[in-house]
Coordinates of C-alpha atoms and ligand atoms in Angstrom, one line a residue:
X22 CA -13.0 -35.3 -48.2
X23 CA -13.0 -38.1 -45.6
X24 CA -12.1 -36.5 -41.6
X25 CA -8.9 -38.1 -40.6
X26 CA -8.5 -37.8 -36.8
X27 CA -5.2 -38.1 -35.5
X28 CA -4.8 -38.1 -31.4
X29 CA -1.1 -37.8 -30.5
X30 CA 1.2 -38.2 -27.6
X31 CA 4.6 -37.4 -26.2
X32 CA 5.8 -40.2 -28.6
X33 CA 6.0 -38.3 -31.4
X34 CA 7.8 -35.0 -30.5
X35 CA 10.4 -37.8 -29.5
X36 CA 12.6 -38.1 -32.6
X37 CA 12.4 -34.1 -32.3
X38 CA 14.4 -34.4 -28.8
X39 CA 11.0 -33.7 -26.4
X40 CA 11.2 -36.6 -23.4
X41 CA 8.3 -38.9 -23.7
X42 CA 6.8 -39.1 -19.6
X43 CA 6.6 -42.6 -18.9
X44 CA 9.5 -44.3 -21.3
X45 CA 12.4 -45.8 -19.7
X46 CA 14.5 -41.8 -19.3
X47 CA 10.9 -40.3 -19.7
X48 CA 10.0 -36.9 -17.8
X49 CA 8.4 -38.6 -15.2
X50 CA 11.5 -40.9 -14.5
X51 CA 13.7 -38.0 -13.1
X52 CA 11.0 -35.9 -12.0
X53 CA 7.8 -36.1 -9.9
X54 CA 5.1 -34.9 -11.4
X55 CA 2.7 -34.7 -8.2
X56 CA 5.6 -32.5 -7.2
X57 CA 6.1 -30.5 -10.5
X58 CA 2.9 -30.6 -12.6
X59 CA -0.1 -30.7 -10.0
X60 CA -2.2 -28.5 -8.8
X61 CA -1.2 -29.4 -5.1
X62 CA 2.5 -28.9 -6.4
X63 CA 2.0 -25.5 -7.7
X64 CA -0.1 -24.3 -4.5
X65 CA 2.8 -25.8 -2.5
X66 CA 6.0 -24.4 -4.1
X67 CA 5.1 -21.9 -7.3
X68 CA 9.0 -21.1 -7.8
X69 CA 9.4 -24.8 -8.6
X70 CA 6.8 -25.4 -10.5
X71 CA 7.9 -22.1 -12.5
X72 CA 11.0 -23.0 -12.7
X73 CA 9.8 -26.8 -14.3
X74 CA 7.8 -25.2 -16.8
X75 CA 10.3 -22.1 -17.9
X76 CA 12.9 -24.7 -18.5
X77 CA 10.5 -26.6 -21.0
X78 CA 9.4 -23.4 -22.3
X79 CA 13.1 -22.5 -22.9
X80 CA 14.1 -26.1 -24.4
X81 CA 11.2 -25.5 -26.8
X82 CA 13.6 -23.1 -28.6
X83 CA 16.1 -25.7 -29.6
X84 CA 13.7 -28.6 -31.0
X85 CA 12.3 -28.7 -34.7
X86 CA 8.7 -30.6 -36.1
X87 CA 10.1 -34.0 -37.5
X88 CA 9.0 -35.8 -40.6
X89 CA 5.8 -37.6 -38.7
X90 CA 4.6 -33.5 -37.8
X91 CA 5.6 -32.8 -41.5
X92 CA 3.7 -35.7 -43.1
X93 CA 0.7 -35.0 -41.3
X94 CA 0.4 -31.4 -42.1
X95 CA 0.6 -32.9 -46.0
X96 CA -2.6 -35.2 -45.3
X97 CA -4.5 -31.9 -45.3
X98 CA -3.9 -31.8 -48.7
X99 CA -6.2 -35.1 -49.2
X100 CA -8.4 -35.3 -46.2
X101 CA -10.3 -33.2 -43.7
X102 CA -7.4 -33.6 -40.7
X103 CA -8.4 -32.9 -36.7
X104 CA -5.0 -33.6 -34.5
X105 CA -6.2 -34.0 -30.8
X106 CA -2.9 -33.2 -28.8
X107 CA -1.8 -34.3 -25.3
X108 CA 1.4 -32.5 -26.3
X109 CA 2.1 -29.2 -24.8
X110 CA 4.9 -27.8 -27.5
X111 CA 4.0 -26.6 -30.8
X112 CA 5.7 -28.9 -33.5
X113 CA 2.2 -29.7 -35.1
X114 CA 1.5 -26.2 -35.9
X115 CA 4.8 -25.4 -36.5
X116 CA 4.8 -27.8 -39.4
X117 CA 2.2 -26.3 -41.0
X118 CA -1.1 -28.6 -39.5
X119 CA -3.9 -25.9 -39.3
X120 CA -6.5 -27.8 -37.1
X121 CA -4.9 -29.0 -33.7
X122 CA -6.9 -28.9 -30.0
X123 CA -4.6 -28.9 -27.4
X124 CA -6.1 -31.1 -24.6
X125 CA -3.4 -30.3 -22.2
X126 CA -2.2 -26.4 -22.9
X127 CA 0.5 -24.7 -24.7
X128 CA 3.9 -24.2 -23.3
X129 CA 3.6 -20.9 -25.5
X130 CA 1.2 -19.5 -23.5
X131 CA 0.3 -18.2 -20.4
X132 CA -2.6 -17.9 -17.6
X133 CA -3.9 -16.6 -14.6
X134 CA -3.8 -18.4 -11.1
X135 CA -7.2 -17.5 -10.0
X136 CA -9.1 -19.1 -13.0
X137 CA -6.4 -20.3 -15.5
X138 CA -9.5 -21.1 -18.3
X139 CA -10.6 -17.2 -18.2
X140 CA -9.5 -16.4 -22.0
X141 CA -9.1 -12.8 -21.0
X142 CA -6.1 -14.1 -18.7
X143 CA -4.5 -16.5 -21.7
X144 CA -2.1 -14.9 -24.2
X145 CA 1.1 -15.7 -25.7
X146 CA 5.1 -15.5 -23.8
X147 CA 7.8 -15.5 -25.4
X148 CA 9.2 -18.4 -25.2
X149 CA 12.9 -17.4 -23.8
X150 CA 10.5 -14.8 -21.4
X151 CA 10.6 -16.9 -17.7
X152 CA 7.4 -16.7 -15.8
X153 CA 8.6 -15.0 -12.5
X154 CA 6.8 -14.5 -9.2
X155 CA 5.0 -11.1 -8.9
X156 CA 4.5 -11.1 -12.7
X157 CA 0.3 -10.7 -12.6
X158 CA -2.3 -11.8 -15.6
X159 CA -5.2 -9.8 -16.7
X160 CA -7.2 -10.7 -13.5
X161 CA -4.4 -9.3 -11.2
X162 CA -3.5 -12.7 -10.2
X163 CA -0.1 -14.6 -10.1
X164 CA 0.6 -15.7 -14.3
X165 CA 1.2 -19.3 -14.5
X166 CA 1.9 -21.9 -17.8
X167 CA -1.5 -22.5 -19.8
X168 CA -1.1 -26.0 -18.7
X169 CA -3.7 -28.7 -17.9
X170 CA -2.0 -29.7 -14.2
X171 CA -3.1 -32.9 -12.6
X172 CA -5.8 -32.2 -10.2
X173 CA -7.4 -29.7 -12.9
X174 CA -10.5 -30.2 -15.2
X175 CA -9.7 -30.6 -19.0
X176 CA -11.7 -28.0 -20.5
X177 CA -11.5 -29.2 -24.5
X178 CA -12.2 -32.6 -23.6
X179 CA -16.2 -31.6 -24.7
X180 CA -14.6 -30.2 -28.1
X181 CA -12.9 -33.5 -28.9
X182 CA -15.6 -35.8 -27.8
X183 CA -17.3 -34.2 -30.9
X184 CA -14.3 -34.4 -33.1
X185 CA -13.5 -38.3 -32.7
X186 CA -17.3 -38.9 -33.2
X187 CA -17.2 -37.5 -36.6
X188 CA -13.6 -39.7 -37.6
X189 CA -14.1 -41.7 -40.7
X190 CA -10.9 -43.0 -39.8
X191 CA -8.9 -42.6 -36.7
X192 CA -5.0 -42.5 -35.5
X193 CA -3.1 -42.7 -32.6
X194 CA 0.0 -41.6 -32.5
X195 CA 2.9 -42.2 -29.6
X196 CA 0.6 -41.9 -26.3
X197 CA 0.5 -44.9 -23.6
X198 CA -3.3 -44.2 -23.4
X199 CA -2.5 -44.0 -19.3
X200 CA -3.9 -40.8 -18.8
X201 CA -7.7 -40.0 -18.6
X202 CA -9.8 -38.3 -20.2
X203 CA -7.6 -38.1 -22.9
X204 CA -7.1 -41.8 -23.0
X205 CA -11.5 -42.7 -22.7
X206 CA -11.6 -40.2 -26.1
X207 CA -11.2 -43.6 -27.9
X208 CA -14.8 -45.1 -26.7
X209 CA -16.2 -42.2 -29.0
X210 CA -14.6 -43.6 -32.0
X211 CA -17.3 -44.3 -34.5
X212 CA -17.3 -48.1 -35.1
X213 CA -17.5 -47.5 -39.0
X214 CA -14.3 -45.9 -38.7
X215 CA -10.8 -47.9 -39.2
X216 CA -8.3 -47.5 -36.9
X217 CA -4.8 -47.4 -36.4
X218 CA -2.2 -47.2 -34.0
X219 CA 1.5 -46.2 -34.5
X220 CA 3.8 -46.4 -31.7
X221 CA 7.2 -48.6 -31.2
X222 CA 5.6 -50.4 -28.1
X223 CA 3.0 -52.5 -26.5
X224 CA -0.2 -50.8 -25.8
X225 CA -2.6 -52.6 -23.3
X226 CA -5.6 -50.5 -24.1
X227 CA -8.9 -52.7 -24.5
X228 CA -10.3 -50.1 -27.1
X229 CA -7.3 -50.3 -29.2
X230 CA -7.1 -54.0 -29.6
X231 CA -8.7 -54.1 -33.1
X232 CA -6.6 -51.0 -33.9
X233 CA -4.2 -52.0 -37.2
X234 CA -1.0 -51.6 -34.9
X235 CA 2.1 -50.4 -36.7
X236 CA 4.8 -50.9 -34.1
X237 CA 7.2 -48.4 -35.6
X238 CA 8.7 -44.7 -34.5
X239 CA 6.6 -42.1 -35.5
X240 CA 9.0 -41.2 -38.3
X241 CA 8.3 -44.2 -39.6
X242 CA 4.8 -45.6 -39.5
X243 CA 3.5 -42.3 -40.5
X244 CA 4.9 -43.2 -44.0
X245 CA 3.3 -46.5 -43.6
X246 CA 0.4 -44.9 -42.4
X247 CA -0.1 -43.0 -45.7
X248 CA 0.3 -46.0 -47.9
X249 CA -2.7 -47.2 -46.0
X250 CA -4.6 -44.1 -46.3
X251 CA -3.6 -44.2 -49.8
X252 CA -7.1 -46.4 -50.9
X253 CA -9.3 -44.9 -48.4
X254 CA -8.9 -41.2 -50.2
Ligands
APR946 N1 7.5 -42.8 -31.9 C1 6.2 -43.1 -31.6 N2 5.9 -43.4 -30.3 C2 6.9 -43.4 -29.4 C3 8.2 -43.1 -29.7 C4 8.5 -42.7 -31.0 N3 9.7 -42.4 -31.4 N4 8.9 -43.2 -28.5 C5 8.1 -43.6 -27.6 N5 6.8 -43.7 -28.1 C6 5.6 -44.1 -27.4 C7 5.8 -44.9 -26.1 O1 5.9 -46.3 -26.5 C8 4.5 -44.6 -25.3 O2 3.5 -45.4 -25.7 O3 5.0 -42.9 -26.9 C9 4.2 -43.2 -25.8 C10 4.6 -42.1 -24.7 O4 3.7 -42.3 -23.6 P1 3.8 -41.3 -22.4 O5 5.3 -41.1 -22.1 O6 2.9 -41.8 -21.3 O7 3.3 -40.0 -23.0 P2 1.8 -39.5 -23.2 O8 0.9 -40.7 -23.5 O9 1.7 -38.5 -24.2 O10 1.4 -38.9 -21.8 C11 0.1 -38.4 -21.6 O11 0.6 -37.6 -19.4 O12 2.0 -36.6 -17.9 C12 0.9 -36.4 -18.7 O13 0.3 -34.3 -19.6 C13 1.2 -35.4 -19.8 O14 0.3 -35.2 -22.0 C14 0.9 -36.1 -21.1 C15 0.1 -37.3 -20.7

């Protein structure tokens, strides 16, 4: 079976009602992230920055995998499929796509402050379950979201270096490719591999210039996408 890599982005938990962060009404439109989703911002005002992530935690509950999730759980059926996620919810898994690498963390789970990558401090919260000051992990430190926060390393980024350099053919889907290391993943694409972009707008990334664009919503151009991958079975 040929290895289908697909990277995704905030753009396609869109038609499932997630924000994107940088589309006009995106996340980062109505709230600042330095303020909200950095390291700096959690050391300066936890409550906050608890508050931010238990609402997204909660909201979680309300939003469904849409038909791009759905069709790419079915391409495991004909190829060997990798997702690379900058997405935080769970809509790939929960449509049934068995191999996803969160580059960014889980809003499902939780961490330590002290050292938030120590797995004996990471473990599943209910979602509707708010992470409240004095509530400790494992390590006895404040728990915290499992989330990558700027200013923090990106600890998979190794893991899907290797991935993308085994594509046969690679996928983007719904990221603006602004946000590094995620974004530099697509310098390790193999050049053998074809590869294709779907996403409604323009993306100025050099690497992506020879990328077969479809400039459709997710829930569209992954049908597309398919009839391409049709001949390359
Ligand atoms: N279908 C497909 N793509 C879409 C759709 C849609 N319905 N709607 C918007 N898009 C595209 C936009 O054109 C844009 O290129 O999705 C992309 C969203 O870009 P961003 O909002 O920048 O989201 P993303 O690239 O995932 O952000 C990367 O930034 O703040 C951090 O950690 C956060 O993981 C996030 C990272």
């Amino acid at each position: 079976m040929k290895h289908l890599v697909i990277l995704t982005g905030a753009g396609i938990s869109a038609e499932s009602g997630l924000s994107t962060f940088r589309d006009n009404n995106g996340l980062w439109q109505n709230y600042d992230a330095m303020e909200l989703a950095s390291l700096q911002g959690y050391r300066n005002n936890r409550e906050k920055v608890l508050e931010f992530y238990n609402a997204r935690r909660k909201n979680l509950l309300t939003v469904e995998p849409n038909h791009a999730h759905h069709v790419i759980a079915e391409l495991e059926k004909d190829f060997k499929v990798s997702i690379i996620t900058q997405n935080v919810d769970d809509l790939h898994e929960r449509a049934g796509s068995n191999n996803v690498l969160h580059l960014h963390g889980e809003l499902r789970k939780v961490t330590g402050s002290m050292n938030p990558n120590n797995p004996k401090c990471i473990k599943e919260k209910p979602l509707d379950e708010p992470i409240v000051i004095g509530e400790k992990a494992a390590d006895g430190s404040q728990l915290r979201p499992f989330i990558v926060l700027f200013g923090e390393s990106v600890p998979n980024i190794p893991a899907a270096k290797k991935i993308v350099a085994q594509a046969d053919i690679f996928v983007v889907i719904g990221t603006s490719l602004n946000v590094y290391p995620a974004a530099g993943l697509l310098q390790y694409v193999p050049a053998s591999a074809p590869g294709f972009l779907i996403d409604p707008g323009e993306i100025d990334s050099y690497e992506a210039l020879n990328y077969h664009h479809i400039k459709t919503k997710a829930v569209e151009g992954i049908d597309i996408l398919k009839d391409f991958l049709a001949d390359k079975l």
